[in-house]
Amino acid sequence: MKILITTDWYAPSVNGVVTSVLNLKEKLEEQGHQVRVLTLAQNKGESWRQQGRREGNVWYLPSVGAGRIYPGARVVWGAGRRFVREMIAWKPDVVHSQCEFTTFWFAAKIAKAAGAPLLHTYHTVYEDYTHYFSPNRAFGKKAAAVFSRLVLGRVDGVIVPTDKVKRLLEGYGVRQPIWTVPSGIDCARFRKARRERKERPAGASLRLLFLGRLAREKNLEELLIWMAGSRGKNYHLLVVGDGPHRPELEALAGRLGLYGRVEFAGMVPPEQTAFWYQKGDVFVCASRSETQGLTYLEALAAGLPAVCRADDCLEGVIENGRNGWQYQSRSQFFEALEKLEDPALYHRMSGQALLAASRFDSGRFGERILAVYQKSCGTSRALSYAGREGTV
């Protein structure tokens, strides 16, 4: 098949969308499909002409920052027509959009002109991000619902990573077919990190790890405040990633007297994330805004038990007492960590973490997405994979 993937975000940016797109592209190409990516240049000191370029099977559109809409957002101003014409002439069999903003409208135009089905993966629960564009949360949630219906009303099918997101979109009134396809990760790469990780010395404090974007919706303040009240345990927290909220978090850590116990490592390239999982014993996350949370899966694949705030998206992923715990209070958070100080229990749960992650291997992810593509194109082979809409 000829498959066009459009996304506002691409490497070297680091986030869940980029990880999902890179894994999908790799697995589809391994199966012999022709894959092209249409994305936005990030304008790292390049001229407008230099931004618009092709690198292999990736086309970059010239863009400018639009951070007032959303941190890191970018838009295209009257450019990219040549690339759009190229994509239409290529006649893709499927157009798969990954973002709801700039590149979505290019995807819609190309799909219509080429006569190809337009599929869209809904990665972000926008009602959890209303603080970026509305001081009124109730208004922001309504705006997120209207926006989602507007965008998804133009597609032939919607792909979501969890049933949590499917239920949300159905509640918004989205009428398009919705397929639940959990995003995948390269489990082998993260298992290697487990093999190379140094064992925690007997009696040493647990090394807690958070890896992700440092934004307000990740709720990292909660972990820092709780850490400040746990001096008897002397846990250490490594925060890997960057984002608009980092200065405030570093300032808070300073005010709480956490120097020496909390380390901010900054942004790391995607190819190095497995290395950083070696440095932790337990993955921790306080976010309530995840659609699936690929970092949870990466941590499990690296053999790290996870202690995370309870969320519907973790159903069937973080299983209490098996590969980690979902907590709802400070006391539950620390109870989980205390249990993981037992070496025998920790070793057993680390093994269960690996088993849980194997269900989300990127090879299976590619097969499931391909089944949706084939179904949307009307091919009979897809029936054995996908049936009708639902979980693939």
Phi, psi and omega in degrees: 000154170262120187235124175255124176252128177245139182203139174287338184243138176204167179305142014270006175302150182238111171197178184296325179296313181298315179301315180297316181295315180298316179296318181296313180302314182298314184289324177293319179293324177298332179273003175093009180274152176272121184237129172240148178240130174248118186219184182255134172293149184264002173056057178272067179077013182268154174287165179303318181293321181292329181297317181284107186201169174241133174233103184065238179258023179241125178254128182252125177268137175301139183212163176233155181292145176221052186297342178288337176284313181195138182306124180088357181293149179221152179228158178257133180249098171062015181245171175093001183298322180297317180295322178297317178298321178299317182292321178295317179295330178293334179057068178296149175283328181218140171246124185240106180273144182242351182223153186267001187253240193305305186289343178299319184289329171294318179300316181297319180294315182294315181300317181296314182292326183272352182069030182256149174294144178252116176250152182220131172266125181265100187269335195238130174273096189293337180292344174274358183241018187295339181296344179283335185229355180209128176286345181259110186295320181298316178296319181299320179295320178295320179296321179297321179293315180297315180300316181296318178296320180299311182291309186287343175292348181262359185252166179268342179190153183241135175250130178233152183279339182215161176293336175304314181288323178300314179297322179298312182293322176297323176294331176287344183095018177290128186254353180290156174302137181238125180248131175267112179228102179302135177295153185248163176226161177276091186300324183300321181296323183275333174297325177299323179298322179296317181297329185269353183286138178283137179292146179288128178300148180303131178084352180285153180290151176295140175262111181270143183229131166241133176229123180164186181283135181269089181229160186303321184293348178282346171063034182291339177305322181303313181295319181295315180297318179293322178301320182297334180265013184239036187298333179296328181273333176057041176294151175247137181241125175254122181253115182249122181136175181217172180162177187295340184266359185299314180303319180294321180292319178295321178295319179296317178300322178294315180296329181275359179071036185263008177301134183093341179248341177234129180237131176258111185273342181084187182290141175231146178297151181305324183289349180256358185297323180301322178300321184288334176293339175299333189274358180244161172255325184224133174272132180234145178203135180250008186292145173244009190249016186277145169271321172218312180085082181295332180294330174300314182293319178299317180298315178299318180295335176273003178083017179267120168301151184242138174237106191225151177299137183301136181204143180301331182291346181267004178301123181079002179250295176264110183252120185304127178079357182250301177234013180157199177216145167260126183251157176235000181206167178299317182297320179294324179300310183285330175299318179297315180296320180297320178297322183286352175287344176286114184303320182294315179295318180300314182298318180294318181288331175296319177295321178293329177298318179298317180296318180297319182292330184299337179290345185245025180299144186296336177297316177293322179302313180299319179295320182291319178295318179300323178299320178292319176304309184296321177297318182293334178273354177085019181277147185287332183300330183295337185300326181288339179267311197249338187061236172254205182290158179142212179274131180256000000 
